Amino acid sequence: MDLNLKVWRQKNATEKGALKDYAIKEVSPDSSFLEMLDLLNDQLIESGEDPVAFDHDCREGICGSCSLYVNGEAHGPSRAITTCQLHMRSFKDGDTIYIEPFRAKAFPVIKDLVVDRSSFDRIQQAGGFISVNTSGNTQDANALPIPKADADKAFDAATCIGCGACVATCKNASAMLFVSAKVSQFSLLPQGKVEAKSRALNMVHQMDLEGFGNCTNTGACEVECPKGISLENIARLNREFLGATITEG
Amino acid sequence: MSSQGLIKSSIGRKLWMALTGLFLVLFLVVHLAGNLQLIYGTQEGFNEYSQFMTTFPLIKITSYLLYASILLHAVDGFMLARSNRAARPVRYAMNKPGENSSWASRSMALLGTITLVFLIIHMKSFWYVMHFGNIPMDANGMKDLYSITIAAFENPLYSLLYVICMIALGFHLSHGIQSAFQTLGLNHPGYTPGIKKFGSIFAWLMSGLFALIPIWIYLT
Ligand code: HEM
Ligand code: SF4
Ligand code: FES
């Protein structure tokens, strides 16, 4: 299949970028979206041009590195997958495809399609952990009885891969779905309850400091999230945060 | 570390939106119940009711709470909307938000602003006149707000404006009610679909009945 690509090119964090047109021919419908970009980069290198920088690592939908806004949607038109799992058969011969970086003040562009998502790391460092004694006599995790329903919900929340599609797709560039997943995976379990209040307070504080927007419950994040993280988590974060604020300030 | 509490944090500021929003919804119900007298009630009845609403102490206190809520809701809403715009300085060249969210949910600030402009006009024509205007008396010696209201709605442009604003309010509430529940942390797979349905039906029923009043008066 032959395609017209409109790719965001930007030299570095300070220079202004722009969409650039590329024609690419004979792309196999069985190739993945990132393989199609590899092909484009081979062409660019051959013609002496700078290849397009884009993030990727596992290419199997588990690491959360890939991060493209394809034709107006985070991770492209398909649901519940990352960009690396998107295949060219989702497009038609002759299609024009817009490829842009995830856009948010808290995700500044580093180069082309690569954005700096270390704001997520700083939110995690503010509270996305449990403090356990690792002196050698750690308690066996299975010694603590946990209701199946809680374990399932905690596990669902823990499947968040931190890709940032929720931020990219949200009209407010809000990070609430990500933060709520990271808070929920702990707060539902006894090991996480100990630090539940300070965790919610500190992670939300860091989220606000990073310049993410405020949630208006549009629900776009849940639809575009490759892992199907549910809005229920955001409601839980609201409860945890408001409860902690009222009792702890 | 401080979370910046209920005033500065994003979730805290959202809490005020939800609380004031739901209080305004409650007010709308009472207001609608009163206004429907324009359709089924008498001139004397409506004027008596208006006098009661402007003079009874408990209602007066509640009305100050209401003015404060409108102000807080509008100011907080504008501030949140501003910071939301700032959170994405560079926009997408190609964006398809319709694929993942409703138009109303993405247009709350616009819909709220239309409602605010409407509120100002509305209060100027009825509230201000009732409180400070020179108003004729009815046969019972009560301020004749009834005749003022009927006269206002006999103007087709005024009635049209009223109906358009009620459509905006309908959209605002169709998202706003379910959104307020979510903001308050009330989400449950068993109840949330029902809350959403209720919010939407309630929103359109309320705005529909409000809009019916000028249409009714204009037609009869
Ligand atoms: C009778 C009038 C009004 C009622 C009953 C009402 C009700 C509501 C409700 C229930 C919400 C949802 C709160 C939440 O998401 O937690 C909301 C949100 C909102 N309202 Fe209003 N509102 C009214 C007027 C206004 C006015 C005058 C403005 C502003 C100028 C405004 C601006 C907003 C904005 C920007 C939101 C979005 C907040 C968000 O979703 O996070 N509203 N409103
Ligand atoms: S919540 Fe979903 S969209 Fe957001 S970072 Fe996690 S996996 Fe990505
Ligand atoms: S490259 Fe790892 S999730 Fe896409």
Coordinates of C-alpha atoms and ligand atoms in Angstrom, one line a residue:
Chain A
M1 CA 0.0 0.0 0.0
D2 CA 1.1 3.6 -0.7
L3 CA 0.6 6.3 1.9
N4 CA 1.0 10.0 2.5
L5 CA 2.5 10.7 5.9
K6 CA 2.3 14.0 7.7
V7 CA 5.0 13.7 10.3
W8 CA 5.9 16.2 13.1
R9 CA 9.5 17.2 12.7
Q10 CA 11.2 19.2 15.4
K11 CA 15.0 19.5 15.8
N12 CA 15.1 19.9 19.6
A13 CA 13.1 21.1 22.6
T14 CA 13.7 24.8 21.9
E15 CA 13.2 25.0 18.1
K16 CA 9.8 25.3 16.5
G17 CA 8.6 22.2 14.7
A18 CA 6.2 21.7 11.8
L19 CA 4.4 18.9 10.0
K20 CA 6.3 17.5 7.0
D21 CA 4.9 15.5 4.1
Y22 CA 6.4 12.2 3.1
A23 CA 5.3 9.7 0.5
I24 CA 5.9 6.1 1.3
K25 CA 5.3 3.2 -1.2
E26 CA 4.8 -0.5 -1.0
V27 CA 4.1 -0.9 2.7
S28 CA 2.9 -4.4 3.6
P29 CA -0.5 -4.3 5.3
D30 CA 1.0 -7.0 7.7
S31 CA 3.7 -4.7 8.9
S32 CA 3.3 -2.9 12.2
F33 CA 3.0 0.9 12.4
L34 CA 6.5 1.2 13.8
E35 CA 7.9 -1.1 11.1
M36 CA 6.3 1.3 8.6
L37 CA 8.2 4.2 10.3
D38 CA 11.4 2.1 10.2
L39 CA 10.9 1.8 6.5
L40 CA 10.5 5.5 6.2
N41 CA 13.7 6.1 8.2
D42 CA 15.6 3.7 5.9
Q43 CA 14.5 5.9 3.0
L44 CA 15.5 9.1 4.8
I45 CA 18.9 7.7 5.7
E46 CA 19.5 6.6 2.1
S47 CA 18.7 10.1 0.9
G48 CA 20.9 11.7 3.5
E49 CA 18.1 13.1 5.6
D50 CA 17.8 13.0 9.4
P51 CA 15.6 10.0 10.4
V52 CA 12.4 10.6 12.4
A53 CA 13.0 10.1 16.1
F54 CA 10.2 8.1 17.9
D55 CA 10.1 6.2 21.2
H56 CA 9.8 2.4 21.2
D57 CA 11.3 -0.5 23.2
C58 CA 9.4 -3.8 23.7
R59 CA 7.2 -3.5 20.6
E60 CA 4.8 -5.9 22.2
G61 CA 2.6 -3.6 24.1
I62 CA 4.0 -3.9 27.6
C63 CA 6.7 -1.3 28.2
G64 CA 4.7 1.9 27.5
S65 CA 7.5 3.6 25.4
C66 CA 5.7 4.1 22.1
S67 CA 3.6 7.2 22.1
L68 CA 2.3 8.4 18.9
Y69 CA -0.8 10.5 18.2
V70 CA -2.0 8.9 14.9
N71 CA -4.7 10.5 12.8
G72 CA -6.1 12.4 15.7
E73 CA -6.1 9.6 18.3
A74 CA -3.6 8.4 20.9
H75 CA -2.1 5.1 19.8
G76 CA -4.1 5.4 16.6
P77 CA -7.7 4.4 15.6
S78 CA -7.8 0.9 17.2
R79 CA -8.9 0.4 20.8
A80 CA -7.0 -1.2 23.7
I81 CA -3.6 -1.4 22.0
T82 CA -0.4 0.6 21.9
T83 CA 1.1 2.1 18.8
C84 CA 3.5 -0.7 18.4
Q85 CA 0.6 -3.2 18.2
L86 CA -1.1 -1.1 15.5
H87 CA -0.9 -2.7 12.1
M88 CA -1.0 -1.1 8.7
R89 CA -4.1 -3.2 7.8
S90 CA -6.0 -0.7 9.9
F91 CA -5.4 1.8 7.0
K92 CA -6.3 1.9 3.4
D93 CA -4.1 2.3 0.3
G94 CA -3.7 6.0 -0.5
D95 CA -4.6 7.2 3.1
T96 CA -3.1 10.3 4.5
I97 CA -1.8 9.7 8.1
Y98 CA -1.0 12.4 10.6
I99 CA 1.7 11.4 13.0
E100 CA 2.2 13.8 16.0
P101 CA 3.8 13.6 19.4
F102 CA 1.8 13.3 22.6
R103 CA 1.0 16.9 23.4
A104 CA 1.0 18.4 26.9
K105 CA 2.9 21.1 28.7
A106 CA 4.1 18.4 31.1
F107 CA 5.3 16.3 28.1
P108 CA 7.7 18.6 26.3
V109 CA 9.0 17.5 22.9
I110 CA 12.7 16.4 23.0
K111 CA 12.9 15.7 19.2
D112 CA 10.4 15.0 16.5
L113 CA 7.9 12.5 18.0
V114 CA 9.8 11.8 21.2
V115 CA 8.5 13.6 24.3
D116 CA 9.9 13.8 27.9
R117 CA 7.5 11.9 30.2
S118 CA 9.7 12.1 33.3
S119 CA 6.9 14.1 34.9
F120 CA 5.3 10.6 35.4
D121 CA 8.5 9.4 37.0
R122 CA 8.4 12.3 39.5
I123 CA 4.8 11.6 40.3
Q124 CA 5.7 7.9 41.0
Q125 CA 8.6 9.0 43.2
A126 CA 6.3 11.2 45.2
G127 CA 4.4 8.2 46.5
G128 CA 3.9 5.3 44.0
F129 CA 5.6 2.8 46.2
I130 CA 5.2 0.9 49.5
S131 CA 7.9 0.9 52.2
V132 CA 8.8 -2.7 53.1
N133 CA 11.6 -4.0 55.3
T134 CA 13.9 -6.0 53.1
S135 CA 16.1 -7.2 55.9
G136 CA 15.8 -10.8 54.8
N137 CA 12.8 -11.8 56.9
T138 CA 10.1 -10.3 54.6
Q139 CA 6.7 -11.7 55.2
D140 CA 5.4 -14.1 52.5
A141 CA 2.9 -12.1 50.5
N142 CA 0.4 -14.9 50.4
A143 CA 0.3 -14.9 54.2
L144 CA -2.1 -11.9 54.0
P145 CA -5.6 -12.9 53.1
I146 CA -7.0 -10.5 50.4
P147 CA -10.5 -10.7 49.0
K148 CA -10.5 -11.8 45.4
A149 CA -12.5 -8.8 44.2
D150 CA -9.9 -6.4 45.7
A151 CA -7.0 -8.3 44.3
D152 CA -8.6 -8.3 40.8
K153 CA -9.2 -4.5 41.0
A154 CA -5.7 -3.8 42.2
F155 CA -4.3 -6.0 39.4
D156 CA -6.3 -4.2 36.8
A157 CA -5.0 -0.9 38.0
A158 CA -1.5 -2.3 38.1
T159 CA -1.6 -3.0 34.3
C160 CA -1.1 0.7 33.6
I161 CA 2.1 0.9 31.6
G162 CA 2.6 4.6 32.1
C163 CA 2.4 5.4 28.4
G164 CA 0.7 8.8 28.8
A165 CA -2.0 8.2 26.2
C166 CA -4.6 9.4 28.8
V167 CA -2.8 12.7 29.1
A168 CA -2.3 13.0 25.3
T169 CA -6.0 12.4 24.6
C170 CA -7.5 14.4 27.4
K171 CA -8.7 17.9 26.3
N172 CA -7.3 19.2 29.6
A173 CA -4.0 17.1 29.4
S174 CA -5.0 15.7 32.8
A175 CA -3.0 12.9 34.3
M176 CA -5.8 11.7 36.5
L177 CA -6.2 8.2 35.0
F178 CA -2.5 7.5 35.3
V179 CA -2.3 8.8 38.9
S180 CA -5.5 7.0 39.9
A181 CA -4.2 3.7 38.6
K182 CA -0.9 4.1 40.5
V183 CA -2.8 5.1 43.7
S184 CA -5.4 2.3 43.3
Q185 CA -3.0 -0.6 42.8
F186 CA -1.7 0.0 46.3
S187 CA -4.7 1.4 48.2
L188 CA -6.8 -1.7 47.5
L189 CA -4.2 -4.0 49.2
P190 CA -3.3 -4.2 52.9
Q191 CA 0.4 -3.6 52.1
G192 CA -0.5 -0.3 50.5
K193 CA -3.1 0.9 53.1
V194 CA -0.4 2.0 55.5
E195 CA 0.8 4.9 53.4
A196 CA -2.5 5.4 51.5
K197 CA -3.1 8.9 52.8
S198 CA 0.3 10.4 52.2
R199 CA 0.5 8.6 48.9
A200 CA -2.7 10.2 47.6
L201 CA -1.7 13.7 48.9
N202 CA 1.8 13.6 47.6
M203 CA 1.1 12.2 44.2
V204 CA -1.7 14.6 43.5
H205 CA 0.5 17.5 44.7
Q206 CA 3.3 16.4 42.3
M207 CA 0.7 16.0 39.5
D208 CA -0.4 19.6 40.0
L209 CA 3.1 20.9 40.2
E210 CA 4.0 19.3 36.8
G211 CA 1.4 21.4 35.0
F212 CA -1.1 18.7 34.1
G213 CA -4.7 20.0 33.6
N214 CA -7.8 19.3 35.7
C215 CA -10.1 16.4 35.0
T216 CA -13.5 17.3 33.7
N217 CA -14.7 13.7 33.5
T218 CA -15.0 13.6 29.8
G219 CA -14.0 9.9 29.9
A220 CA -11.7 10.2 26.8
C221 CA -8.8 8.6 28.7
E222 CA -10.6 5.4 29.5
V223 CA -11.6 5.0 25.8
E224 CA -8.1 5.6 24.5
C225 CA -6.1 3.8 27.3
P226 CA -4.3 0.7 25.8
K227 CA -4.9 -1.2 29.0
G228 CA -8.5 -0.2 29.6
I229 CA -7.9 1.4 33.0
S230 CA -11.3 2.3 34.3
L231 CA -12.7 5.7 35.4
E232 CA -13.6 3.9 38.7
N233 CA -10.0 4.5 39.6
I234 CA -10.4 8.2 39.2
A235 CA -13.4 8.2 41.6
R236 CA -11.3 6.1 44.0
L237 CA -8.5 8.7 43.8
N238 CA -11.0 11.5 44.4
R239 CA -12.2 9.7 47.5
E240 CA -8.7 8.9 48.8
F241 CA -7.5 12.4 48.2
L242 CA -10.5 14.3 49.6
G243 CA -10.6 11.9 52.6
A244 CA -6.9 12.4 53.3
T245 CA -7.1 16.1 52.8
I246 CA -9.9 16.5 55.3
T247 CA -8.2 14.3 57.9
E248 CA -4.6 15.2 57.4
G249 CA -4.7 18.6 55.7
Chain B
M1 CA 4.2 17.5 52.3
S2 CA 1.2 19.7 51.8
S3 CA -1.3 18.7 49.3
Q4 CA -2.5 22.3 49.0
G5 CA -5.7 21.1 50.4
L6 CA -9.2 21.9 49.3
I7 CA -8.4 25.3 47.8
K8 CA -5.4 25.0 45.6
S9 CA -5.3 21.3 44.5
S10 CA -7.0 20.4 41.3
I11 CA -9.2 17.8 43.0
G12 CA -10.1 20.3 45.8
R13 CA -11.1 22.9 43.2
K14 CA -13.1 20.3 41.4
L15 CA -14.9 19.5 44.7
W16 CA -16.2 23.1 44.9
M17 CA -17.4 22.8 41.2
A18 CA -19.4 19.7 42.1
L19 CA -20.8 21.0 45.4
T20 CA -21.9 24.3 44.0
G21 CA -23.1 22.7 40.8
L22 CA -25.3 20.2 42.7
F23 CA -26.6 23.0 44.9
L24 CA -27.5 25.0 41.8
V25 CA -29.3 21.9 40.4
L26 CA -31.3 21.7 43.7
F27 CA -32.2 25.4 43.3
L28 CA -33.3 24.9 39.7
V29 CA -35.9 22.3 40.9
V30 CA -37.4 24.7 43.4
H31 CA -37.3 27.5 40.9
L32 CA -39.0 25.4 38.3
A33 CA -41.7 24.3 40.7
G34 CA -42.5 28.0 41.3
N35 CA -42.3 29.1 37.7
L36 CA -44.7 26.4 36.5
Q37 CA -47.4 28.5 38.3
L38 CA -47.1 30.8 35.2
I39 CA -48.7 27.9 33.3
Y40 CA -51.2 26.4 35.7
G41 CA -51.6 29.1 38.4
T42 CA -53.2 32.5 38.8
Q43 CA -51.8 36.0 38.7
E44 CA -52.5 36.5 42.4
G45 CA -51.0 33.1 43.3
F46 CA -47.8 33.8 41.4
N47 CA -47.4 37.3 42.9
E48 CA -48.0 36.0 46.4
Y49 CA -45.4 33.3 45.8
S50 CA -42.9 35.9 44.5
Q51 CA -43.4 38.1 47.5
F52 CA -42.9 35.2 49.8
M53 CA -39.7 34.2 48.1
T54 CA -38.2 37.7 48.4
T55 CA -39.2 38.3 52.0
F56 CA -39.3 35.1 54.0
P57 CA -36.1 35.1 56.1
L58 CA -35.1 31.4 55.6
I59 CA -35.4 31.8 51.8
K60 CA -33.5 35.1 52.0
I61 CA -30.6 33.4 53.7
T62 CA -30.7 30.5 51.2
S63 CA -30.7 33.0 48.4
Y64 CA -27.4 34.6 49.6
L65 CA -25.9 31.1 49.7
L66 CA -27.2 30.7 46.1
Y67 CA -25.6 34.0 44.9
A68 CA -22.3 32.9 46.5
S69 CA -22.5 29.5 44.8
I70 CA -23.1 31.0 41.4
L71 CA -20.1 33.3 41.9
L72 CA -17.9 30.5 43.2
H73 CA -19.0 28.1 40.5
A74 CA -18.4 30.6 37.7
V75 CA -15.0 31.9 39.0
D76 CA -13.7 28.4 39.9
G77 CA -14.9 27.2 36.5
F78 CA -13.1 30.0 34.6
M79 CA -9.9 29.4 36.6
L80 CA -10.0 25.6 35.9
A81 CA -10.7 26.2 32.2
R82 CA -7.8 28.6 32.0
S83 CA -5.4 26.2 33.6
N84 CA -6.7 23.4 31.4
R85 CA -5.9 25.5 28.3
A86 CA -2.5 26.2 29.6
A87 CA -1.8 22.5 30.1
R88 CA -1.6 22.0 26.3
P89 CA 0.2 25.0 24.8
V90 CA 0.7 23.3 21.3
R91 CA -2.5 21.9 19.9
Y92 CA -2.9 18.9 17.6
A93 CA -3.0 19.5 13.8
M94 CA -5.4 16.5 13.6
N95 CA -7.6 15.6 16.5
K96 CA -10.7 13.4 16.7
P97 CA -12.1 14.0 20.2
G98 CA -15.6 12.9 19.0
E99 CA -14.2 9.4 18.9
N100 CA -13.9 9.2 22.7
S101 CA -16.0 11.8 24.4
S102 CA -19.3 13.7 24.2
W103 CA -19.5 17.2 22.9
A104 CA -21.1 18.5 26.1
S105 CA -18.4 17.1 28.2
R106 CA -15.8 19.0 26.2
S107 CA -17.8 22.2 26.1
M108 CA -18.6 22.8 29.8
A109 CA -16.9 26.2 30.0
L110 CA -18.7 27.5 26.9
L111 CA -22.0 26.1 28.0
G112 CA -21.5 27.5 31.5
T113 CA -20.6 30.9 30.0
I114 CA -23.8 31.0 28.0
T115 CA -25.7 30.1 31.2
L116 CA -23.9 32.9 33.1
V117 CA -24.8 35.5 30.4
F118 CA -28.3 34.3 30.6
L119 CA -28.4 34.5 34.4
I120 CA -27.2 38.1 34.2
I121 CA -29.9 39.1 31.7
H122 CA -32.5 37.0 33.5
M123 CA -31.7 38.6 36.9
K124 CA -31.8 42.0 35.4
S125 CA -35.3 41.6 33.9
F126 CA -36.9 39.9 36.9
W127 CA -34.8 39.8 40.1
Y128 CA -33.6 43.4 39.8
V129 CA -37.1 44.7 38.9
M130 CA -38.6 42.7 41.8
H131 CA -36.1 44.0 44.3
F132 CA -35.3 47.5 43.2
G133 CA -37.6 48.4 40.3
N134 CA -40.7 50.5 40.2
I135 CA -43.2 47.8 39.9
P136 CA -47.0 48.1 39.5
M137 CA -49.2 46.6 42.2
D138 CA -51.9 43.9 41.5
A139 CA -55.4 44.0 42.9
N140 CA -54.2 42.6 46.3
G141 CA -51.5 45.3 46.7
M142 CA -48.7 42.9 45.8
K143 CA -45.9 43.6 43.4
D144 CA -47.2 42.4 40.0
L145 CA -44.2 40.3 38.8
Y146 CA -46.7 38.1 36.9
S147 CA -47.6 40.9 34.4
I148 CA -43.9 41.8 34.0
T149 CA -43.0 38.2 33.2
I150 CA -45.9 37.8 30.8
A151 CA -45.0 41.0 29.0
A152 CA -41.3 40.0 28.7
F153 CA -42.1 36.6 27.2
E154 CA -44.5 38.2 24.7
N155 CA -41.4 39.6 23.1
P156 CA -40.4 36.7 20.6
L157 CA -36.7 37.7 20.7
Y158 CA -36.6 37.4 24.5
S159 CA -38.4 34.1 24.4
L160 CA -36.1 32.8 21.8
L161 CA -33.0 33.8 23.8
Y162 CA -34.5 32.1 26.8
V163 CA -35.1 28.8 24.9
I164 CA -31.6 28.8 23.4
C165 CA -30.1 29.3 26.8
M166 CA -32.2 26.4 28.2
I167 CA -30.7 24.2 25.5
A168 CA -27.2 25.2 26.7
L169 CA -28.2 24.5 30.3
G170 CA -29.6 21.1 29.1
F171 CA -26.2 20.2 27.6
H172 CA -24.4 21.6 30.6
L173 CA -26.3 19.4 33.0
S174 CA -26.5 16.3 30.8
H175 CA -22.7 16.0 31.5
G176 CA -22.6 18.0 34.7
I177 CA -24.8 15.8 36.9
Q178 CA -22.9 12.6 36.3
S179 CA -19.6 14.5 36.4
A180 CA -20.4 15.8 39.8
F181 CA -21.0 12.3 41.1
Q182 CA -17.7 11.1 39.7
T183 CA -15.9 14.2 41.2
L184 CA -17.3 13.3 44.6
G185 CA -15.9 9.8 44.2
L186 CA -19.3 8.2 43.7
N187 CA -18.6 5.6 40.9
H188 CA -19.7 2.0 41.1
P189 CA -20.2 -0.4 38.2
G190 CA -23.7 -1.2 39.5
Y191 CA -25.0 2.3 39.9
T192 CA -23.0 4.6 37.5
P193 CA -24.9 3.6 34.3
G194 CA -28.1 4.5 36.1
I195 CA -26.7 7.8 37.4
K196 CA -25.6 8.7 33.9
K197 CA -29.1 7.9 32.5
F198 CA -30.8 9.8 35.3
G199 CA -28.5 12.8 34.9
S200 CA -29.3 13.1 31.2
I201 CA -33.1 12.6 31.6
F202 CA -33.2 15.0 34.5
A203 CA -31.2 17.6 32.6
W204 CA -33.4 17.6 29.5
L205 CA -36.6 17.4 31.6
M206 CA -35.6 20.4 33.6
S207 CA -34.4 22.5 30.7
G208 CA -37.4 21.4 28.6
L209 CA -39.9 22.5 31.2
F210 CA -38.1 25.8 31.8
A211 CA -38.2 26.4 28.0
L212 CA -41.9 25.4 27.9
I213 CA -42.9 28.5 30.0
P214 CA -41.9 31.2 27.5
I215 CA -43.2 29.1 24.6
W216 CA -46.5 28.6 26.4
I217 CA -46.8 32.3 27.3
Y218 CA -45.9 33.4 23.8
L219 CA -48.5 31.0 22.2
T220 CA -51.4 31.8 24.6
Ligands
HEM1 C1 -27.9 27.1 37.0 C2 -26.7 27.1 36.6 C3 -25.7 26.0 36.7 C4 -25.8 24.7 37.2 C5 -27.0 24.0 37.7 C6 -24.5 24.1 37.0 C7 -24.2 22.8 37.3 C8 -23.0 22.2 37.1 C9 -22.6 20.9 37.5 C10 -23.5 19.9 38.3 C11 -21.3 20.6 37.1 C12 -20.5 19.4 37.3 C13 -19.5 19.5 38.4 C14 -18.4 18.5 38.3 O1 -18.0 18.2 37.2 O2 -18.0 18.0 39.3 C15 -20.9 21.8 36.5 C16 -19.6 22.0 35.9 C17 -19.2 23.1 35.3 N1 -19.8 24.3 35.3 FE1 -21.8 24.6 35.8 N2 -23.7 25.0 36.4 C18 -24.4 26.2 36.3 C19 -23.9 27.3 35.8 C20 -22.6 27.5 35.4 C21 -22.0 28.8 35.1 C22 -22.7 30.1 35.2 C23 -20.7 28.6 34.7 C24 -19.7 29.6 34.3 C25 -19.4 30.4 33.8 C26 -20.5 27.2 34.8 C27 -19.3 26.6 34.5 C28 -19.0 25.2 34.7 C29 -17.8 24.6 34.2 C30 -16.6 25.2 33.5 C31 -17.9 23.2 34.6 C32 -16.9 22.2 34.3 C33 -16.3 21.7 35.5 C34 -15.9 20.3 35.4 O3 -16.5 19.5 34.6 O4 -15.0 20.0 36.0 N3 -21.6 26.6 35.2 N4 -21.9 22.8 36.5
SF4_2 S1 -3.8 4.9 32.5 FE1 -3.7 3.9 30.4 S2 -3.3 5.6 29.0 FE2 -2.8 6.3 31.0 S3 -0.6 5.9 31.3 FE3 -1.7 4.1 32.2 S4 -1.8 2.7 30.4 FE4 -1.3 4.6 29.5
FES3 S1 7.1 -0.2 22.4 FE1 6.6 -1.1 24.4 S2 4.5 -0.7 24.5 FE2 4.9 -0.1 22.5

